[in-house]
Short mmCIF file of C-alpha atoms and ligand atoms in Angstrom, two decimals:
data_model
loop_
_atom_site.label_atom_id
_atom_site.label_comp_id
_atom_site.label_asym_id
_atom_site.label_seq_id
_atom_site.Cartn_x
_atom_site.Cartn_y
_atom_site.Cartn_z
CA UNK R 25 127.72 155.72 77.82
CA UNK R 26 127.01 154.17 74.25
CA UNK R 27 123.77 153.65 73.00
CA UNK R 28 123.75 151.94 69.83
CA UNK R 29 120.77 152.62 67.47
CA UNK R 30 120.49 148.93 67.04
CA UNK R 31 121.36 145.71 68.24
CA UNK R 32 120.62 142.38 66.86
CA UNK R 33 119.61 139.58 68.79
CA UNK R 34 120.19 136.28 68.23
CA UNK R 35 118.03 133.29 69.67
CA UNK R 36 119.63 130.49 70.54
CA UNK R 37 117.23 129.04 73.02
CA UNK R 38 115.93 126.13 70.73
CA UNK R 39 119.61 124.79 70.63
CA UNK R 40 121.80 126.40 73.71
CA UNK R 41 118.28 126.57 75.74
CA UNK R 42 117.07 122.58 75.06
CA UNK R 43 120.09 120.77 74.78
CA UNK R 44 120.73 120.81 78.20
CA UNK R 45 117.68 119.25 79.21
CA UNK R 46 117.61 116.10 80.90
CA UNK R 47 114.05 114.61 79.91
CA UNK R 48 113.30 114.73 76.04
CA UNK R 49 111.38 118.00 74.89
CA UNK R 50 108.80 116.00 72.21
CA UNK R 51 109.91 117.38 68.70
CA UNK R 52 106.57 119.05 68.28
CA UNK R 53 106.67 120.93 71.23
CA UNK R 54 110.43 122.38 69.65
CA UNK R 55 108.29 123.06 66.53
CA UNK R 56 106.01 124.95 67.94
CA UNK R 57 108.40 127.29 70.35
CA UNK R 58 110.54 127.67 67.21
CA UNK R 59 107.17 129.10 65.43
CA UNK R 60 106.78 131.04 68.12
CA UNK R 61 109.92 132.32 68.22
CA UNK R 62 109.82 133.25 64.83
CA UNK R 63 107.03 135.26 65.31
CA UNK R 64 108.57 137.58 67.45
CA UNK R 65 110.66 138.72 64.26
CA UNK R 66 114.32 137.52 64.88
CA UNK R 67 116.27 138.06 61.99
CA UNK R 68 118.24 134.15 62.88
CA UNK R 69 117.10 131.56 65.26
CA UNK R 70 119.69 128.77 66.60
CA UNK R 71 117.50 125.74 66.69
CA UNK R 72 119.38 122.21 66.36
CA UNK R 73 122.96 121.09 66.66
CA UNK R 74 124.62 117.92 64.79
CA UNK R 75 126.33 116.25 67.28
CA UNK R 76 126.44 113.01 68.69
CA UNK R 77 123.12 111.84 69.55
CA UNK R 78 124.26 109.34 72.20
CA UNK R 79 126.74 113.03 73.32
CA UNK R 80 123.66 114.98 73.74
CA UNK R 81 120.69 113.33 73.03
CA UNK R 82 118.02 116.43 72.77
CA UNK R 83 119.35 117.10 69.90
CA UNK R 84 118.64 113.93 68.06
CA UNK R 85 115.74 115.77 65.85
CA UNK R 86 118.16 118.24 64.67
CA UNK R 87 117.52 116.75 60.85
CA UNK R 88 113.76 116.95 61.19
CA UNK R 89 113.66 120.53 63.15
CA UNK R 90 116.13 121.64 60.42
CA UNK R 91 113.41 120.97 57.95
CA UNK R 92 110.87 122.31 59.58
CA UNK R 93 112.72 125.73 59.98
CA UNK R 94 113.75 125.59 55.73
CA UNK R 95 109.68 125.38 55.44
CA UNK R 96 108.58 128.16 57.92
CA UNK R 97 111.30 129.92 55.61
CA UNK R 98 113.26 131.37 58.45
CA UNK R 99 117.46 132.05 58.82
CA UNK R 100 118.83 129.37 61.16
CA UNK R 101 121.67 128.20 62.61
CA UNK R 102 122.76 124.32 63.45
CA UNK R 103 125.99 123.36 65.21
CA UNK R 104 128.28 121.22 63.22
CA UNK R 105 131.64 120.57 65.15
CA UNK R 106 133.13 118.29 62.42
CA UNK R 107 132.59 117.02 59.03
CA UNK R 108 130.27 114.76 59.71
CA UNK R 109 127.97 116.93 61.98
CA UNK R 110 128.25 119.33 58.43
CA UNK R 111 127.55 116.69 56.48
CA UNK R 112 124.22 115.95 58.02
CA UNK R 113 123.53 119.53 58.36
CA UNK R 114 123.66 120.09 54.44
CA UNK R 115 121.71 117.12 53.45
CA UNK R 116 118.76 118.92 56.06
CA UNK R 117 119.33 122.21 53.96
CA UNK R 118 120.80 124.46 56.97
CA UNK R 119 121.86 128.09 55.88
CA UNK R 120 123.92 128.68 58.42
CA UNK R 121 126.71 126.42 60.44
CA UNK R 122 128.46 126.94 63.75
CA UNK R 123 131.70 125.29 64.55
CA UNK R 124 132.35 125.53 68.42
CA UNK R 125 136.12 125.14 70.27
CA UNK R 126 137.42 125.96 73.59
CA UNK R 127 139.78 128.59 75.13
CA UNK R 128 140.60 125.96 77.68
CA UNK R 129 142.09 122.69 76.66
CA UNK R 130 140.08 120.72 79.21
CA UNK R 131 137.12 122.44 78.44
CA UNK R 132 137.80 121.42 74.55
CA UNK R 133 138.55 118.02 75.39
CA UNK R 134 135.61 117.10 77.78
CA UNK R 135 133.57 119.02 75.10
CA UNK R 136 133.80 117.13 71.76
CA UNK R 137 136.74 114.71 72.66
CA UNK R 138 139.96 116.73 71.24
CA UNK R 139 143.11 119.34 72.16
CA UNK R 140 142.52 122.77 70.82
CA UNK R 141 144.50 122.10 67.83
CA UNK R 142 143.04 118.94 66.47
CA UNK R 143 139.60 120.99 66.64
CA UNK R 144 140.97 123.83 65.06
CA UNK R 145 142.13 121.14 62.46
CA UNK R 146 138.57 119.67 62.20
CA UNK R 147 137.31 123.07 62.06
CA UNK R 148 139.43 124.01 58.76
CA UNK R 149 138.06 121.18 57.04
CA UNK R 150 134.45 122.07 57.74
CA UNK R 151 135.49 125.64 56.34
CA UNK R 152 136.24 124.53 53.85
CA UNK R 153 133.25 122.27 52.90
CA UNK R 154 130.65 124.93 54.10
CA UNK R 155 132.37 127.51 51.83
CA UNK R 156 131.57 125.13 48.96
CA UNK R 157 128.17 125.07 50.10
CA UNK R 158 128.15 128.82 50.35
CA UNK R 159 126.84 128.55 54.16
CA UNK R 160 126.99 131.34 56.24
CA UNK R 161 129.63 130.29 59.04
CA UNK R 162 129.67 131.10 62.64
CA UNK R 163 132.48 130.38 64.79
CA UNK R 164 132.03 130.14 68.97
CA UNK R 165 134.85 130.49 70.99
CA UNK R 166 133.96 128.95 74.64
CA UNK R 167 135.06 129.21 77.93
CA UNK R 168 136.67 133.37 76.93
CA UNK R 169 136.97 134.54 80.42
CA UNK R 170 137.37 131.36 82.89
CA UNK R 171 137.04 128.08 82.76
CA UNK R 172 135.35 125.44 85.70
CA UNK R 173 138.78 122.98 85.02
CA UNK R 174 141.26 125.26 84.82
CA UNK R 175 140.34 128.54 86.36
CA UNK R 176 141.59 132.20 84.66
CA UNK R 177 141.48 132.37 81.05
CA UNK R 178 144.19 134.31 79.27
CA UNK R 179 143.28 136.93 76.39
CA UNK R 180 146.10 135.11 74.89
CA UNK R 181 144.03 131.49 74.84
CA UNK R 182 141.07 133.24 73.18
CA UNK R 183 143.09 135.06 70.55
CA UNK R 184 144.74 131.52 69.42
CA UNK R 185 141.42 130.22 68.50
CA UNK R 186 139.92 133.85 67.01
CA UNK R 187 142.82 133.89 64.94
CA UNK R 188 142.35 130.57 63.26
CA UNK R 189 138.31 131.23 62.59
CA UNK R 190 139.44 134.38 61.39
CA UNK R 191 142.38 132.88 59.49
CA UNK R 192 139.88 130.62 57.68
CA UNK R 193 137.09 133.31 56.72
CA UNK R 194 134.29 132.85 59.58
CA UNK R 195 131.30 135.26 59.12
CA UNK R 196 131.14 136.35 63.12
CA UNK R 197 132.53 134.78 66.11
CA UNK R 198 130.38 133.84 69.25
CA UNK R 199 132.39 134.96 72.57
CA UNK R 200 131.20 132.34 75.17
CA UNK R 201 131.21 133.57 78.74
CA UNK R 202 130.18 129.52 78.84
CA UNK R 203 130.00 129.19 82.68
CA UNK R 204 128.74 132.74 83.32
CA UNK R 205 131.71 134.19 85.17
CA UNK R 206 132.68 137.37 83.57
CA UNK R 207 131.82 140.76 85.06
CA UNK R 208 131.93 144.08 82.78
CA UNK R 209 135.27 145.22 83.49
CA UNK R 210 137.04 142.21 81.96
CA UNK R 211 134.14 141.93 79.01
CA UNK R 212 135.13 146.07 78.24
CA UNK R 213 138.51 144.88 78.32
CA UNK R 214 138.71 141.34 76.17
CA UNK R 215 136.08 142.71 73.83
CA UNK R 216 138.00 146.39 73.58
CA UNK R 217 141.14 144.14 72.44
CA UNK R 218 139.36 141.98 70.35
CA UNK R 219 138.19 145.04 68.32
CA UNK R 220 141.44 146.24 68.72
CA UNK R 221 143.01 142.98 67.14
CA UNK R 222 140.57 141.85 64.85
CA UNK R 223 139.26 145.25 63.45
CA UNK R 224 137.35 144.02 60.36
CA UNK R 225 135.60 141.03 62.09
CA UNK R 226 132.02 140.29 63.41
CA UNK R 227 132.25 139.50 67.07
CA UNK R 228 128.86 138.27 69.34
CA UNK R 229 128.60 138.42 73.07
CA UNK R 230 127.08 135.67 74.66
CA UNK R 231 126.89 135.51 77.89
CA UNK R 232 125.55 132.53 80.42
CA UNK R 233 123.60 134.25 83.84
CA UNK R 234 125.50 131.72 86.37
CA UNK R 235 126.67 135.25 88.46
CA UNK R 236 123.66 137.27 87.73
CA UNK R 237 125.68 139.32 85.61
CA UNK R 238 125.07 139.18 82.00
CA UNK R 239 122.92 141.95 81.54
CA UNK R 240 125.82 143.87 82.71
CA UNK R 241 127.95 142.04 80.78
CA UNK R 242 125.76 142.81 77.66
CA UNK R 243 126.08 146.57 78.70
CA UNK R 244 129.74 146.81 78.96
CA UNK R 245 130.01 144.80 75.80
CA UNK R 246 128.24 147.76 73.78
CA UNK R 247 130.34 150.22 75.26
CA UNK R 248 133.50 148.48 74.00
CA UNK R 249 131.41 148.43 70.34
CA UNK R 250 129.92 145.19 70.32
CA UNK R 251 125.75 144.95 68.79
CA UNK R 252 125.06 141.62 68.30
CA UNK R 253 124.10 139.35 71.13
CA UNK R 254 123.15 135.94 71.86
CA UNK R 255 120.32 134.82 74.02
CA UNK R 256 118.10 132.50 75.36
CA UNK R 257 113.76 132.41 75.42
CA UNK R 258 113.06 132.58 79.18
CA UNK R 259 116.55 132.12 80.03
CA UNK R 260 116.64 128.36 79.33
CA UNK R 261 119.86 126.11 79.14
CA UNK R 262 123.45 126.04 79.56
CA UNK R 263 126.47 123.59 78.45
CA UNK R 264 126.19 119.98 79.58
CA UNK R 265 130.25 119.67 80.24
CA UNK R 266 129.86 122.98 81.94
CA UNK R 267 129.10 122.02 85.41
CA UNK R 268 127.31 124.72 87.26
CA UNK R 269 127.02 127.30 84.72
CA UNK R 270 122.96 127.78 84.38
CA UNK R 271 121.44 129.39 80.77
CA UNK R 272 122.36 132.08 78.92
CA UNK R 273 120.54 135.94 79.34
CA UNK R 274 116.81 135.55 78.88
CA UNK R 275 115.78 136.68 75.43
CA UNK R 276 112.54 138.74 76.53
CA UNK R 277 114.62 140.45 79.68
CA UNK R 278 117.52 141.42 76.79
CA UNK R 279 115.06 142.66 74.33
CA UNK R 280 113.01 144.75 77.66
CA UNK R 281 116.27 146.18 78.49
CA UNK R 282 117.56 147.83 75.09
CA UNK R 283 114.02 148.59 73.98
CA UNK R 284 113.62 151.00 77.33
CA UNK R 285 116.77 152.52 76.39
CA UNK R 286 115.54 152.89 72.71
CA UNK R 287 118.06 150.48 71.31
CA UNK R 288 116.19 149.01 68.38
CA UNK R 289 115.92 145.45 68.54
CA UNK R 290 113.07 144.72 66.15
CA UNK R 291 111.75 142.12 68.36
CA UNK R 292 107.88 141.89 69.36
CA UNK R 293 107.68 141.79 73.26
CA UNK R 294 104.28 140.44 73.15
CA UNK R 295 105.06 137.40 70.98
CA UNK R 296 108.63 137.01 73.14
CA UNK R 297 106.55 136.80 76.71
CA UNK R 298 104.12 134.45 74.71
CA UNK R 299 107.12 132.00 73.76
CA UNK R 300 108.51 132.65 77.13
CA UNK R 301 105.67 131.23 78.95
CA UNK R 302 105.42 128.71 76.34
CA UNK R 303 109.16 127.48 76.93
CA UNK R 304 108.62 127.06 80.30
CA UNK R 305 106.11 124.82 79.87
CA UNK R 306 107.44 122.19 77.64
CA UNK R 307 110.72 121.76 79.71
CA UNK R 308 108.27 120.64 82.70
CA UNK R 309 106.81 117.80 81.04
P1 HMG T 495 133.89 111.32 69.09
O1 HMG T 495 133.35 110.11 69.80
O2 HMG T 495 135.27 111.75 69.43
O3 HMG T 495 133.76 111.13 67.52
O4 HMG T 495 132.87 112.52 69.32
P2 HMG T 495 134.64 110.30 66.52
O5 HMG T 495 135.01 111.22 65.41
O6 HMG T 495 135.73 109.56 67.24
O7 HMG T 495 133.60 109.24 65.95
C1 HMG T 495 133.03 108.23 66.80
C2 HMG T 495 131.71 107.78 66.20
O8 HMG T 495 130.78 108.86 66.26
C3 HMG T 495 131.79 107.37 64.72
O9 HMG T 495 130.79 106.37 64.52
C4 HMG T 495 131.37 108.62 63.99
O10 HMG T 495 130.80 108.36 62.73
C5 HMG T 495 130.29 109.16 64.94
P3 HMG T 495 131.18 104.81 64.39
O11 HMG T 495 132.12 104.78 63.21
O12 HMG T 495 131.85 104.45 65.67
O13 HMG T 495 129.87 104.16 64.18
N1 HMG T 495 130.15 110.62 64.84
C6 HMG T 495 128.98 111.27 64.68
N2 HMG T 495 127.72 110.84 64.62
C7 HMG T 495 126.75 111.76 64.44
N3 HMG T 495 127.02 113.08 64.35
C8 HMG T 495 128.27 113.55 64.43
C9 HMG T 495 129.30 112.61 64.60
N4 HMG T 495 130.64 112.76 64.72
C10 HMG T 495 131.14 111.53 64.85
N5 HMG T 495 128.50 114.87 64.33
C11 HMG T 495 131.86 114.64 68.83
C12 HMG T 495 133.14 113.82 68.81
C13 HMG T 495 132.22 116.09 68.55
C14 HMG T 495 130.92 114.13 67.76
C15 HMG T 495 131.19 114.49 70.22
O14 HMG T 495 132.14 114.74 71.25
C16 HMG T 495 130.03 115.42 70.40
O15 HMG T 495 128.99 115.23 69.78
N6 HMG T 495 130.15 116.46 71.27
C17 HMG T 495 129.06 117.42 71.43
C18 HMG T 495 129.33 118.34 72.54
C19 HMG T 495 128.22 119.36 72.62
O16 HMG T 495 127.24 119.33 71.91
N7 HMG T 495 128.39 120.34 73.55
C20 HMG T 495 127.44 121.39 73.69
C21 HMG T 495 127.52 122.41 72.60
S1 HMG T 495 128.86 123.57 72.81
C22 HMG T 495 128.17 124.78 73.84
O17 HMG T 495 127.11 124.60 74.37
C23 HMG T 495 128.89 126.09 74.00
C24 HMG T 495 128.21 127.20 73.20
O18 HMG T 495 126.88 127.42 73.62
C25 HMG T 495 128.98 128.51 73.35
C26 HMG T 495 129.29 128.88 74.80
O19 HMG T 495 128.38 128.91 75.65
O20 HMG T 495 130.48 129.15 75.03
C27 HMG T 495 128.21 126.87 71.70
MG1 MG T 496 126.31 128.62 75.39
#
């Protein structure tokens, strides 16, 4: 097996974590997991999204939480699936965007309201804009394995999309096991031909734990070369048009698992159990 000497983590439970949360987590309470967060040393923290408010309403705040995180100083990432969700996000200062579009066209359609290609349309424009800006951009491709409308996913459907971000200059690309139902064979294989296809470009595993498999999923993305991973404080979350698909890996359980195998992850465990507890106790209020 593969052991990488490092692996970079990337929290995304203030944004993928939150958003699916029915009652409204105060805007303080985000604040202070996000401090938290920080505190454990990530090098990038996910932490708001600029999408419809009325579409997902936890993440209203994302202006004022976006200013918060350009005053603690820290690297984060917003969603911004069209021009006006990037327009909002540069007027709050954000260093880093993330456009999101589907493998599956149902998916993509219940998602932000479009086919594939008129997101992949939006999506150029935003490139475009955030290049001006000189953001940092990161592209998600959802729904990469299967998909709860349409069943199988093709390699095929996933390239279409990496091709385009990759077309258009994206930083790294997000591979979305959105409704958690890969298993390692399939992630060795999509991610081996991803590599394969896309030699020069940053991919990210992120996995959702609907099976009780992305741990192994993580693992069998290293061996096919992958060492950067998304993942969420205490496991939190999941996609609201993704019914049945629970959060993504739990950050702390991620960061136990590749510091026991001496994969460096430059995380504190301490400060992650701390904001672990902590997350679970603003999403019961
Ligand atoms: P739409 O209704 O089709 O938008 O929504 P529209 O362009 O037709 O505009 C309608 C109105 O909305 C207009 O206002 C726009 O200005 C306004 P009006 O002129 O009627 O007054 N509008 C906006 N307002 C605020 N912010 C915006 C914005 N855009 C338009 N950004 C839209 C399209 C994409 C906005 C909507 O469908 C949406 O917000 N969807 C969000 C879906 C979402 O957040 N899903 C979860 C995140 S993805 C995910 O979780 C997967 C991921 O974790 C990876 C994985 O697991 O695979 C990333
Ligand atoms: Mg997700």
């Amino acid at each position: 097996m593969y052991f990488p000497k490092h692996v970079e983590i990337i929290e995304v439970g203030p944004r993928d974590g939150l958003q699916n949360e029915e009652t409204f987590v105060p805007t303080e309470s985000k604040k202070v997991l996000i401090e938290k967060l920080a505190l454990a040393g990530f090098n990038r923290i996910e932490t708001a999204s600029f999408v419809h408010p009325k579409v997902v309403p936890q993440m209203a705040d994302a202006a004022e939480i976006a200013t918060f995180c350009r005053e603690l100083g820290m690297k984060f990432i917003a969603l911004t699936p069209n021009v006006k969700a990037l327009q909002r996000a540069i007027d709050a200062g954000v260093p880093q965007i993330a456009v999101f579009v589907g493998a599956s066209e149902t998916f993509n359609e219940k998602n932000v309201n479009r086919t594939i290609e008129q997101s992949l349309a939006e999506c150029t424009e935003v490139f475009q804009l955030a290049k001006k800006h000189h953001l940092f951009i990161r592209g998600y491709v959802s729904m990469c394995f299967s998909c709860p409308y349409e069943g199988e996913v093709l390699y095929e459907q996933v390239k279409r999309v990496v091709s385009h971000f990759v077309a258009h200059g994206a930083d790294e690309i997000s591979i979305g096991d959105t409704n958690g139902q890969a298993n390692p064979k399939l992630v060795y294989e999509r991610f081996s031909q991803l590599k394969k296809d896309f030699p020069h470009t940053q991919f990210v595993g992120h996995f959702h734990d609907t099976n009780g498999f992305a741990y192994v999923n993580i693992l069998a993305a290293i061996q096919a070369g992958i060492e950067k991973f998304d993942s969420s404080i205490a496991g939190l979350g999941g996609c609201p048009f993704s019914p049945g698909a629970t959060g993504n890996a739990a950050t702390e359980k991620v960061v136990q698992l590749l510091e026991e195998m001496n994969v460096e992850t430059n995380i504190k465990q301490d400060a992650l159990k701390e904001a672990a507890h902590f997350a679970n106790t603003i999403i019961k209020n």
